[in-house]
Coordinates of C-alpha atoms in Angstrom, one line a residue:
M22 CA 27.3 26.6 -34.9
V23 CA 25.8 23.2 -35.7
K24 CA 28.4 22.0 -38.3
R25 CA 31.2 22.8 -35.7
T26 CA 29.6 21.1 -32.4
R27 CA 28.8 17.9 -35.2
S28 CA 32.7 18.6 -36.1
R29 CA 33.8 18.3 -32.7
I30 CA 31.3 15.0 -32.0
V31 CA 33.0 13.2 -34.8
K32 CA 36.4 14.2 -33.7
F33 CA 35.8 12.7 -30.4
T34 CA 34.3 9.5 -31.2
G35 CA 37.4 9.1 -33.7
T36 CA 39.4 9.9 -30.3
V37 CA 37.7 6.9 -28.7
A38 CA 37.5 4.7 -31.2
L39 CA 41.6 5.1 -31.8
C40 CA 41.6 4.6 -27.7
C41 CA 39.8 1.2 -28.0
A42 CA 41.8 -0.1 -31.0
V43 CA 44.7 0.3 -28.7
I44 CA 43.1 -0.9 -25.4
V45 CA 42.5 -4.4 -27.1
L46 CA 45.8 -4.3 -28.6
L47 CA 47.1 -4.1 -25.1
T48 CA 44.6 -6.5 -23.8
F49 CA 45.4 -9.1 -26.2
P50 CA 49.6 -8.6 -27.0
T51 CA 49.4 -12.3 -28.9
F52 CA 47.8 -10.2 -31.6
L53 CA 50.7 -8.3 -32.6
G54 CA 52.0 -11.5 -33.6
Q55 CA 49.4 -12.1 -36.1
P56 CA 49.2 -10.7 -39.8
N57 CA 47.5 -7.7 -40.3
A58 CA 46.2 -8.0 -36.5
Y59 CA 46.4 -3.8 -36.2
V60 CA 43.9 -3.4 -39.0
Q61 CA 41.5 -6.3 -37.8
V62 CA 41.6 -4.7 -34.2
F63 CA 41.0 -1.4 -35.4
S64 CA 38.3 -2.6 -38.0
I65 CA 35.9 -4.0 -34.6
V66 CA 36.2 -0.7 -32.7
D67 CA 34.7 2.1 -33.8
F68 CA 32.2 4.6 -32.4
S69 CA 31.2 5.9 -35.5
P70 CA 27.7 5.1 -36.5
L71 CA 26.8 1.8 -38.4
K72 CA 24.0 2.6 -40.9
D73 CA 25.0 -0.8 -43.0
H74 CA 25.3 -3.1 -39.9
D75 CA 22.9 -5.6 -38.5
A76 CA 24.3 -5.7 -35.4
L77 CA 21.8 -9.1 -34.5
S78 CA 23.3 -11.2 -37.5
V79 CA 26.4 -13.3 -37.2
P80 CA 29.4 -12.2 -37.3
R81 CA 30.3 -11.1 -41.0
N82 CA 33.7 -12.9 -42.6
T83 CA 35.2 -13.5 -39.1
R84 CA 36.9 -16.6 -37.6
P85 CA 38.2 -15.2 -34.6
F86 CA 42.3 -15.6 -33.9
F87 CA 41.7 -16.1 -30.5
S88 CA 38.7 -17.8 -28.0
L89 CA 36.4 -15.6 -26.5
E90 CA 35.7 -16.0 -23.0
K91 CA 31.9 -16.2 -21.0
H92 CA 30.4 -13.5 -19.2
T93 CA 29.8 -14.5 -15.5
Y94 CA 25.6 -14.6 -14.9
T95 CA 24.4 -13.8 -11.1
S96 CA 21.5 -14.7 -9.2
D97 CA 20.9 -11.3 -8.7
G98 CA 19.7 -10.3 -12.0
L99 CA 23.2 -8.9 -13.5
L100 CA 25.7 -10.3 -16.0
I101 CA 29.1 -9.4 -14.9
V102 CA 31.6 -8.2 -17.6
N103 CA 34.2 -10.4 -18.7
P104 CA 36.9 -8.2 -20.8
N105 CA 37.8 -11.1 -23.2
G106 CA 34.1 -11.8 -23.6
P107 CA 32.4 -10.2 -26.7
H108 CA 30.1 -7.0 -25.7
P109 CA 27.1 -8.1 -23.7
I110 CA 24.6 -6.5 -25.4
F111 CA 25.0 -8.7 -28.5
E112 CA 23.9 -11.4 -25.9
L113 CA 21.6 -10.2 -24.3
M114 CA 20.0 -9.1 -27.0
R115 CA 20.1 -12.6 -28.8
D116 CA 19.3 -14.9 -25.7
A117 CA 16.2 -12.3 -24.8
K118 CA 15.2 -12.8 -28.5
A119 CA 15.1 -16.3 -28.0
S120 CA 13.6 -16.7 -25.0
W121 CA 10.4 -14.5 -26.3
N122 CA 9.6 -16.6 -29.6
A123 CA 10.0 -19.4 -27.1
K124 CA 7.5 -18.3 -24.9
L125 CA 4.8 -17.5 -27.4
S126 CA 5.2 -21.0 -29.0
R127 CA 4.4 -22.5 -26.5
A128 CA 1.3 -20.2 -25.3
S129 CA -1.5 -22.3 -24.9
K130 CA -3.9 -22.5 -27.3
T131 CA -7.3 -24.3 -25.8
L132 CA -9.3 -23.9 -22.3
E133 CA -7.7 -27.6 -21.5
E134 CA -4.0 -26.8 -22.2
A135 CA -4.5 -23.4 -19.8
I136 CA -5.8 -25.7 -16.9
T137 CA -2.9 -28.2 -17.4
E138 CA -0.3 -24.9 -17.5
Y139 CA -2.3 -23.3 -14.5
R140 CA -1.8 -26.3 -12.6
R141 CA 1.6 -27.5 -13.2
R142 CA 2.8 -23.4 -12.5
Y143 CA 1.0 -23.0 -9.0
K144 CA 0.0 -26.4 -8.0
R145 CA -3.8 -26.1 -7.6
A146 CA -6.7 -26.1 -9.9
P147 CA -7.9 -22.4 -11.5
P148 CA -10.3 -20.2 -10.0
L149 CA -14.5 -20.8 -10.1
G150 CA -15.2 -18.7 -13.5
F151 CA -11.8 -19.4 -15.1
D152 CA -13.7 -20.9 -18.3
K153 CA -15.7 -17.7 -18.7
W154 CA -12.2 -15.8 -18.2
W155 CA -10.9 -18.2 -20.9
E156 CA -13.9 -16.7 -23.4
Y157 CA -13.2 -13.4 -22.9
V158 CA -9.3 -14.3 -23.9
V159 CA -10.4 -15.8 -27.0
K160 CA -12.8 -13.3 -27.7
Y161 CA -10.5 -10.4 -27.9
D162 CA -7.6 -12.1 -29.2
V163 CA -5.4 -11.9 -25.6
Q164 CA -2.2 -12.9 -26.1
L165 CA 0.3 -15.1 -23.9
P166 CA -2.8 -16.3 -21.4
D167 CA -0.3 -18.6 -19.2
E168 CA 1.7 -15.5 -18.0
Y169 CA 0.0 -14.3 -15.0
D170 CA 2.8 -14.4 -12.7
E171 CA 2.5 -11.3 -11.1
I172 CA -1.1 -12.4 -9.7
Y173 CA 0.8 -15.6 -7.9
H174 CA 3.2 -12.9 -6.8
D175 CA 1.1 -10.7 -5.1
L176 CA -1.7 -13.4 -3.8
E177 CA 0.3 -16.1 -3.1
P178 CA 1.2 -14.9 0.9
Y179 CA -2.4 -14.4 1.5
W180 CA -3.5 -18.1 0.7
G181 CA -1.2 -18.7 4.4
L182 CA -3.6 -16.7 6.1
D183 CA -7.0 -17.1 7.8
P184 CA -9.7 -15.8 5.5
A185 CA -11.5 -14.5 8.5
D186 CA -8.3 -12.3 9.7
L187 CA -7.8 -10.9 5.7
A188 CA -11.6 -10.1 5.8
K189 CA -11.1 -8.0 9.2
S190 CA -7.8 -6.3 7.9
V191 CA -10.1 -5.5 4.6
E192 CA -12.6 -4.0 7.1
E193 CA -9.7 -1.9 8.9
L194 CA -8.3 -0.6 5.5
A195 CA -12.0 1.4 5.1
T196 CA -10.9 3.7 7.7
W197 CA -7.6 4.9 6.3
D198 CA -6.7 8.4 4.9
D199 CA -7.3 7.8 0.7
I200 CA -9.2 4.6 0.4
F201 CA -11.8 3.5 -1.9
T202 CA -14.5 0.8 -1.0
V203 CA -15.3 -1.3 -4.1
E204 CA -18.3 -4.0 -4.0
K205 CA -19.8 -6.0 -6.0
T206 CA -23.0 -6.8 -4.0
S207 CA -25.4 -9.1 -6.4
S208 CA -24.8 -11.6 -9.0
N209 CA -26.3 -9.0 -11.8
S210 CA -24.8 -6.1 -10.5
G211 CA -20.9 -5.0 -11.6
L212 CA -18.3 -3.3 -9.1
V213 CA -19.4 0.2 -7.5
I214 CA -17.7 2.4 -5.4
V215 CA -19.6 2.1 -1.6
N216 CA -17.0 4.4 0.4
A217 CA -14.5 6.8 0.1
T218 CA -12.4 8.6 2.6
V219 CA -11.1 10.9 -0.1
P220 CA -12.9 14.3 -0.2
E221 CA -16.1 14.0 -2.9
S222 CA -14.0 17.1 -4.5
N223 CA -11.0 15.5 -5.1
R224 CA -12.1 14.4 -8.8
V225 CA -8.2 13.2 -9.4
L226 CA -8.2 10.6 -7.2
R227 CA -11.7 9.4 -7.6
D228 CA -11.1 9.2 -11.5
R229 CA -8.5 6.9 -11.0
I230 CA -10.6 4.3 -9.3
E231 CA -13.2 4.6 -11.7
A232 CA -10.9 4.1 -14.3
I233 CA -9.7 1.1 -12.9
I234 CA -13.4 0.0 -12.5
D235 CA -14.5 0.9 -15.8
L236 CA -11.8 -2.3 -16.9
T237 CA -14.4 -4.3 -15.5
K238 CA -17.6 -2.9 -17.4
D239 CA -17.7 -5.9 -20.0
F240 CA -17.3 -9.0 -17.3
G241 CA -18.4 -7.2 -14.1
S242 CA -21.8 -9.0 -14.1
D243 CA -19.8 -12.6 -14.3
L244 CA -17.3 -11.8 -11.1
P245 CA -18.4 -13.5 -7.7
P246 CA -19.2 -11.0 -4.8
M247 CA -16.2 -9.4 -3.4
R248 CA -15.2 -6.3 -1.4
I249 CA -11.8 -4.6 -2.3
Q250 CA -10.3 -1.6 -0.9
L251 CA -7.9 0.7 -3.2
S252 CA -5.5 3.2 -2.7
P253 CA -5.3 6.1 -5.3
R254 CA -2.0 7.3 -4.1
D255 CA 1.1 6.8 -6.7
D256 CA 3.2 4.9 -3.9
P257 CA 2.8 1.6 -2.2
R258 CA 1.6 1.8 1.6
M259 CA 2.1 -1.7 3.1
H260 CA 5.7 -2.5 4.3
T261 CA 6.3 -6.2 4.4
D262 CA 7.7 -8.4 7.3
W263 CA 9.9 -11.1 6.2
R264 CA 9.3 -13.3 8.8
I265 CA 5.3 -12.8 8.3
R266 CA 5.7 -13.3 4.6
D267 CA 7.7 -16.0 4.7
M268 CA 5.6 -18.3 7.7
A269 CA 2.6 -17.1 5.1
L270 CA 4.1 -18.5 1.5
S271 CA 5.1 -21.9 3.9
A272 CA 1.8 -22.4 5.3
A273 CA 0.7 -21.6 1.5
R274 CA 3.0 -24.5 0.0
Q275 CA 1.4 -27.2 3.0
G276 CA -2.0 -25.9 2.0
T277 CA -2.8 -24.7 5.6
T278 CA -3.3 -21.4 7.4
I279 CA -1.8 -19.5 10.0
P280 CA -4.2 -17.0 12.2
Q281 CA -2.9 -13.7 13.0
S282 CA -3.0 -14.6 16.6
R283 CA 0.6 -16.7 15.5
L284 CA 2.0 -14.1 14.1
P285 CA 5.3 -12.6 15.6
P286 CA 5.3 -9.2 16.8
I287 CA 6.9 -6.4 15.1
T288 CA 10.0 -5.4 17.2
E289 CA 12.0 -3.6 14.3
G290 CA 11.7 -0.9 11.7
G291 CA 13.3 -0.1 8.1
W292 CA 13.4 -1.5 4.8
I293 CA 15.5 -4.2 4.9
Q294 CA 13.0 -5.9 7.4
A295 CA 11.5 -7.0 4.1
C296 CA 14.5 -9.1 3.0
P297 CA 15.7 -12.6 4.3
P298 CA 18.4 -12.8 6.8
N299 CA 20.8 -14.0 4.4
S300 CA 20.1 -11.6 1.7
P301 CA 22.9 -8.7 1.5
A302 CA 20.7 -5.9 2.5
R303 CA 21.0 -7.9 6.1
L304 CA 24.3 -9.0 5.8
N305 CA 25.8 -5.7 4.5
P306 CA 22.9 -2.9 5.7
P307 CA 23.6 0.4 3.4
V308 CA 24.9 3.0 5.1
L309 CA 22.4 6.6 4.8
P310 CA 24.8 9.2 2.7
P311 CA 25.4 12.6 3.9
L312 CA 22.7 15.3 3.3
D313 CA 25.5 17.3 1.1
G314 CA 24.4 14.7 -1.9
S315 CA 27.9 13.1 -2.1
N316 CA 27.5 9.4 -2.2
P317 CA 30.9 7.2 -1.8
M318 CA 28.9 3.7 -2.0
L319 CA 27.6 4.4 -5.6
S320 CA 30.7 6.6 -6.9
N321 CA 32.7 3.1 -6.3
M322 CA 30.0 0.7 -8.3
T323 CA 31.5 1.3 -11.8
V324 CA 33.5 -1.9 -11.4
P325 CA 33.3 -4.6 -12.3
K326 CA 30.9 -3.3 -15.4
S327 CA 27.4 -4.9 -15.2
F328 CA 24.0 -5.2 -17.1
I329 CA 20.8 -6.7 -16.3
V330 CA 19.4 -9.8 -17.4
S331 CA 16.2 -10.3 -15.3
H332 CA 15.0 -6.7 -14.8
R333 CA 12.6 -7.7 -12.2
T334 CA 15.4 -9.4 -10.0
A335 CA 17.8 -6.4 -10.4
M336 CA 15.6 -4.0 -8.8
D337 CA 15.2 -6.0 -5.6
P338 CA 16.7 -3.7 -2.7
C339 CA 17.4 -7.2 -0.9
Y340 CA 20.0 -8.0 -3.1
H341 CA 20.9 -4.6 -4.5
P342 CA 21.0 -2.6 -1.3
E343 CA 22.2 0.4 -3.1
I344 CA 18.8 1.0 -4.3
L345 CA 17.7 2.2 -0.9
I346 CA 20.1 5.0 -0.6
S347 CA 19.8 5.9 -4.2
H348 CA 15.6 6.1 -4.9
G349 CA 13.3 8.8 -3.5
Q350 CA 10.6 5.8 -2.3
F351 CA 13.5 4.1 0.0
L352 CA 14.9 7.7 0.7
S353 CA 11.9 9.7 1.8
H354 CA 11.4 6.9 4.8
R355 CA 15.6 6.7 5.7
Q356 CA 16.1 4.0 7.1
G357 CA 12.5 2.4 6.7
P358 CA 9.3 2.5 8.6
L359 CA 7.7 -0.2 10.8
P360 CA 6.5 -3.1 8.8
H361 CA 2.8 -3.5 8.9
H362 CA 2.2 -6.3 11.9
T363 CA 0.1 -8.5 9.2
L364 CA -0.2 -9.1 5.1
V365 CA -3.0 -6.9 4.2
P366 CA -4.8 -7.1 1.1
L367 CA -4.7 -3.4 -0.4
F368 CA -5.1 -2.5 -3.9
S369 CA -2.7 0.0 -5.0
H370 CA -1.0 1.6 -8.0
C371 CA 2.2 0.3 -7.6
G372 CA 4.3 -1.7 -5.0
T373 CA 8.0 -2.9 -4.9
L374 CA 9.5 -6.0 -4.0
L375 CA 9.4 -4.6 -0.1
H376 CA 5.9 -4.4 -0.5
H377 CA 3.1 -6.3 -0.3
D378 CA 0.2 -4.6 -2.0
I379 CA -1.9 -5.8 -4.7
R380 CA -1.2 -4.4 -8.0
P381 CA -3.8 -3.9 -10.6
P382 CA -3.5 -3.0 -14.3
I383 CA -4.0 1.0 -14.1
P384 CA -5.2 3.0 -17.2
Y385 CA -3.5 6.3 -16.4
G386 CA -1.1 7.0 -19.2
W387 CA -2.6 4.1 -21.6
T388 CA -2.8 5.9 -25.1
S389 CA -3.9 3.6 -28.0
G390 CA -1.2 4.3 -30.1
N391 CA -3.2 5.6 -33.1
D392 CA -2.4 9.6 -32.6
S393 CA 1.0 9.5 -33.9
E394 CA 1.5 13.4 -33.5
A395 CA 0.3 13.2 -29.7
L396 CA 2.8 10.0 -29.4
G397 CA 5.7 12.3 -31.1
D398 CA 5.9 9.4 -33.4
V399 CA 8.0 9.6 -36.4
P400 CA 9.8 6.8 -38.6
W401 CA 13.3 6.2 -37.3
S402 CA 15.0 7.3 -39.9
E403 CA 13.5 11.0 -39.3
K404 CA 14.8 10.7 -35.7
V405 CA 17.7 13.2 -36.2
D406 CA 19.1 13.2 -32.4
E407 CA 21.4 10.7 -30.9
R408 CA 21.5 12.1 -27.6
L409 CA 19.4 10.2 -24.8
D410 CA 16.3 12.3 -24.1
W411 CA 14.6 13.1 -20.8
R412 CA 12.6 15.9 -19.4
G413 CA 10.5 15.9 -15.7
S414 CA 9.8 17.4 -12.6
P415 CA 11.9 17.4 -9.8
T416 CA 9.3 14.4 -8.4
G417 CA 10.4 11.2 -6.7
M418 CA 10.7 12.7 -3.0
Y419 CA 10.1 16.2 -1.0
A420 CA 13.3 18.5 -0.7
S421 CA 13.9 20.2 2.5
P422 CA 17.1 20.8 4.4
E423 CA 16.4 17.6 6.2
T424 CA 15.9 15.2 3.5
L425 CA 18.1 13.4 1.6
W426 CA 16.5 14.7 -1.9
M427 CA 20.1 15.4 -3.6
H428 CA 20.3 11.1 -3.5
A429 CA 17.0 10.7 -5.0
H430 CA 16.7 8.9 -8.6
R431 CA 15.9 12.1 -10.8
Q432 CA 18.5 14.7 -8.9
R433 CA 21.2 12.1 -9.7
L434 CA 20.0 11.6 -12.8
V435 CA 20.2 15.2 -14.0
K436 CA 23.4 15.9 -11.8
L437 CA 25.5 12.7 -13.6
T438 CA 24.4 13.6 -17.1
S439 CA 25.0 17.4 -16.9
T440 CA 28.3 17.8 -14.9
I441 CA 31.1 18.7 -16.9
E442 CA 33.7 17.5 -14.0
G443 CA 35.4 14.2 -13.7
N444 CA 35.5 11.0 -15.8
T445 CA 33.4 8.1 -16.9
S446 CA 34.5 4.6 -17.9
V447 CA 32.8 3.5 -20.8
L448 CA 33.0 0.2 -22.9
C449 CA 34.3 -0.2 -26.4
V450 CA 31.9 -0.7 -28.7
P451 CA 33.1 -3.7 -31.4
L452 CA 31.2 -4.3 -34.6
D453 CA 29.8 -7.7 -33.9
A454 CA 30.0 -10.3 -31.3
S455 CA 33.1 -11.9 -32.5
S456 CA 35.4 -9.5 -31.0
P457 CA 36.3 -8.5 -27.2
V458 CA 34.8 -5.8 -25.5
G459 CA 38.0 -5.0 -23.8
E460 CA 38.7 -2.6 -20.6
P461 CA 36.6 0.4 -20.5
L462 CA 38.1 3.6 -21.3
Q463 CA 38.0 6.7 -19.0
L464 CA 36.3 9.7 -20.9
R465 CA 35.7 13.2 -19.8
M466 CA 32.5 13.7 -18.9
A467 CA 32.8 17.5 -20.4
R468 CA 33.1 15.3 -23.7
V469 CA 30.4 12.7 -23.2
N470 CA 27.8 14.6 -21.9
P471 CA 27.3 17.4 -24.4
A472 CA 27.6 14.7 -27.1
W473 CA 25.2 11.8 -25.6
M474 CA 23.1 13.0 -23.0
D475 CA 20.1 15.7 -23.4
V476 CA 18.7 15.4 -19.8
A477 CA 17.1 18.0 -17.7
F478 CA 14.3 19.1 -15.5
S479 CA 11.7 21.2 -16.9
G480 CA 9.4 23.9 -15.6
K481 CA 10.2 25.0 -11.9
P482 CA 11.4 23.5 -8.5
L483 CA 8.4 21.8 -6.8
A484 CA 7.9 19.4 -4.0
C485 CA 10.3 21.4 -2.1
E486 CA 10.4 23.5 1.1
E487 CA 10.2 27.5 -0.2
N488 CA 10.7 29.0 3.4
A489 CA 13.8 26.7 3.8
G490 CA 15.0 28.1 0.9
T491 CA 15.5 24.5 -0.5
C492 CA 13.2 25.3 -4.0
K493 CA 15.9 28.0 -4.2
L494 CA 18.9 26.1 -3.8
M495 CA 17.2 23.2 -6.5
E496 CA 17.0 26.0 -9.1
E497 CA 20.7 27.0 -8.4
M498 CA 22.0 23.7 -8.8
F499 CA 20.3 22.3 -12.0
E500 CA 18.8 23.9 -15.1
F501 CA 15.4 24.1 -15.4
R502 CA 13.9 24.1 -19.5
R503 CA 10.6 24.6 -21.3
V504 CA 8.6 21.5 -21.3
Q505 CA 9.3 19.3 -24.0
G506 CA 6.5 19.1 -27.0
R507 CA 5.5 16.1 -28.2
K508 CA 6.9 17.1 -32.0
E509 CA 10.2 18.0 -30.3
E510 CA 10.3 14.5 -28.3
G511 CA 9.8 12.6 -31.5
R512 CA 13.0 13.8 -33.0
Y513 CA 15.2 11.6 -30.2
K514 CA 16.1 8.0 -31.4
F515 CA 17.0 7.3 -27.6
I516 CA 14.3 8.3 -24.5
L517 CA 14.7 7.4 -20.9
D518 CA 12.0 6.6 -18.5
V519 CA 12.5 6.8 -15.0
D520 CA 9.9 6.6 -11.9
G521 CA 8.3 9.7 -10.4
N522 CA 6.6 9.9 -6.8
G523 CA 5.4 6.3 -8.0
W524 CA 5.5 4.0 -11.2
S525 CA 5.8 6.4 -14.3
G526 CA 2.9 6.6 -16.3
R527 CA 4.9 7.5 -19.1
F528 CA 6.0 4.1 -20.6
K529 CA 2.9 3.2 -22.5
R530 CA 3.2 6.2 -24.6
L531 CA 6.7 5.9 -24.9
V532 CA 7.3 2.5 -26.0
T533 CA 4.4 3.2 -28.8
S534 CA 6.6 6.2 -30.3
N535 CA 8.9 4.1 -32.2
A536 CA 11.9 5.3 -30.0
L537 CA 14.3 3.0 -28.1
I538 CA 13.0 3.3 -24.6
L539 CA 15.8 3.0 -21.7
K540 CA 13.7 2.3 -18.6
A541 CA 15.2 2.7 -14.9
S542 CA 12.7 1.6 -12.4
V543 CA 11.8 0.0 -8.6
Y544 CA 8.3 -1.0 -9.4
P545 CA 7.3 -4.1 -11.1
E546 CA 4.2 -3.5 -12.9
W547 CA 1.5 -5.7 -14.2
C548 CA 3.1 -6.1 -17.8
V549 CA 6.5 -4.3 -17.4
Y550 CA 9.3 -5.7 -16.0
T551 CA 7.3 -9.4 -15.8
S552 CA 6.7 -12.1 -18.1
R553 CA 4.3 -10.1 -20.5
I554 CA 7.4 -8.1 -22.2
A555 CA 11.1 -9.0 -22.8
E556 CA 13.9 -6.8 -21.8
W557 CA 16.4 -6.4 -24.7
V558 CA 13.5 -7.1 -27.2
H559 CA 11.0 -4.6 -26.1
Y560 CA 13.0 -2.0 -24.0
V561 CA 16.2 -1.5 -22.6
P562 CA 17.0 -2.1 -18.7
I563 CA 19.2 0.4 -16.6
Q564 CA 20.2 0.0 -13.4
V565 CA 18.4 2.5 -11.0
T566 CA 22.2 3.6 -10.2
Y567 CA 22.6 4.6 -13.5
A568 CA 26.2 2.6 -13.3
D569 CA 25.2 1.1 -17.1
L570 CA 23.7 4.0 -18.4
Y571 CA 26.6 5.3 -20.6
D572 CA 27.7 1.8 -21.9
V573 CA 24.4 1.2 -23.5
V574 CA 23.9 4.9 -25.0
A575 CA 27.4 4.1 -26.5
F576 CA 26.1 0.7 -28.0
F577 CA 23.4 1.8 -29.1
R578 CA 24.4 5.4 -31.0
N579 CA 26.9 2.9 -32.7
H580 CA 24.3 0.0 -33.9
D581 CA 21.6 1.9 -35.0
E582 CA 20.5 -1.7 -36.9
A583 CA 19.8 -2.8 -33.3
A584 CA 18.0 -0.1 -31.9
A585 CA 15.8 0.6 -34.6
K586 CA 14.5 -3.2 -34.0
I587 CA 14.1 -2.5 -30.5
A588 CA 12.4 0.5 -31.1
S589 CA 9.9 -1.1 -33.5
A590 CA 9.6 -4.5 -31.5
G591 CA 8.7 -2.1 -28.5
K592 CA 5.9 -0.6 -30.4
E593 CA 4.4 -3.7 -31.5
W594 CA 4.4 -5.0 -28.2
S595 CA 2.4 -2.2 -26.7
Q596 CA 0.0 -2.5 -29.6
R597 CA -0.6 -6.2 -29.0
F598 CA 0.2 -6.8 -25.7
W599 CA -1.1 -3.5 -24.3
R600 CA -4.4 -2.9 -25.4
K601 CA -7.1 -2.1 -23.0
E602 CA -8.9 -5.7 -23.5
D603 CA -5.4 -7.1 -22.3
M604 CA -5.7 -4.6 -19.1
S605 CA -9.1 -6.0 -18.7
A606 CA -8.1 -9.7 -19.0
Y607 CA -5.6 -9.4 -16.1
L608 CA -7.9 -7.5 -13.9
Y609 CA -10.5 -10.1 -14.4
R610 CA -8.2 -12.9 -13.8
L611 CA -6.9 -11.2 -10.8
L612 CA -10.5 -10.6 -9.5
L613 CA -11.1 -14.3 -9.8
E614 CA -8.2 -15.0 -7.8
Y615 CA -8.8 -12.4 -5.4
A616 CA -12.4 -13.6 -4.7
R617 CA -11.3 -17.4 -3.9
V618 CA -8.3 -16.7 -1.4
M619 CA -10.9 -13.6 0.4
S620 CA -13.8 -16.9 0.8
V621 CA -13.7 -18.9 4.0
D622 CA -14.6 -21.8 1.4
R623 CA -11.7 -21.8 -0.9
E624 CA -12.3 -25.2 -2.6
S625 CA -15.8 -24.1 -3.4
M626 CA -14.4 -20.9 -5.5
S627 CA -12.3 -23.3 -7.6
Y628 CA -12.9 -23.8 -10.9
S629 CA -13.8 -27.8 -11.2
G630 CA -13.9 -28.2 -15.2

């Protein structure tokens, strides 16, 4: 049975190769006037595995007899494919690697260099205690000591607000549900939980907060006094009003503050209130899809082809409004809730670009990477399954007759990759970057999905309304398989990671497993989708709509060495850049910055060395 299946797949890929060759010939009819043109074109378009070819190397024995054209890079974080250009992934990998190497080479090596770079980036002095933080960085060999822009993104708006108002907001948070109040009260103490609106019996949530506090054990006594509020929930809680954020940032740039009494009142709700007036989400708001699961807006997104250049930018719903109708984080609230009436400094496990939650590093799901068996970590050469692997529960939003759960990110993924109806368009895969990618092919889902995808829900339906029959409907719509063990997971070369109810706690383990990780998310984290990691070097970014999913899988199934390099680089990055010491260094600097911005005398909380 296995041999018969493989035979069918070989026939399928051979058909794809022939079709690709014909397409390139039709796209470039001038080839027909060149000697041996058909042989040359056919040789560069092949969906069979390329075991002996380095997809990142300079093209072999080639001098193109046509001029390749450039792709278009857009301000919203995407590359728009030009069929007359090379396959974009060659270009994306090359440029990302060069950018990452340059970043490593220019990293500060002394305290003086770090201070100079800090002032250049943020136009102010570092926070008080920066020298002690630098000692920690040096002691534990923390890499990229300048790359903490996510802290700036999280805290910069608060520089434009009155610290007295911020303190009142923090006190108000203490009465909210599911809040832990954490304090440092004296110079010799560390951070401790002093209050919680979570039942004492709920150890899961308490353990999450204690794990964060535990990251401060080596430097807690060096922190200034502070009081912070932490949410243990998976999801963010602070929806932003763009006008308020813009006013705060403007005041911060001018070195002034705005009292809360001068902030505009909140009169309109919705996710798009977090977006600039001239953004696509404001100019052309997305229409909520019907309850039946059909989504006309997403079905028209396959042309033109595109790939992610900047993952953080590409996950911004203001510039990609389709995200608002394709992810459970947003669909759970339909058009969206009312924004908060001010900016409130709440520490949360994650946030989207429409929220202003402060994001500390989260130890949940962290692994040292030393236990290969537990990670499913086997050598690339022993990973025998080239289908894309994903298993998970149907989380992401609550399923009921009144909710849009069929459009949530996990449900769409399983439906897309398991259907045998219709077609999908896939770009041809040239051998190297010297050849045009051409127009995409229309391939039958009945052939592609069984050959390329191994995606399914595991366990049983959950987060669904049993009495209304939604759980039964979910069970009828989707196949539920047994939970996948680490050893079984280790057989796959390609693994997809997607969000659940919030950010995914799997990424650390997966990126350490020596597999090529494809990642779709709307939650920028402290070290993922930021300046501390490089897409196309350590992992492969995927759009939330999955519009690029089949093109990415097709490319790496046929460029095995390129896939292996990213998998290996991802594992090395995890072990060098995502240690507990790296999380502690990030939290250390975040807390120093937080203590300063919350102080009524911010100048005295700045480092003067």
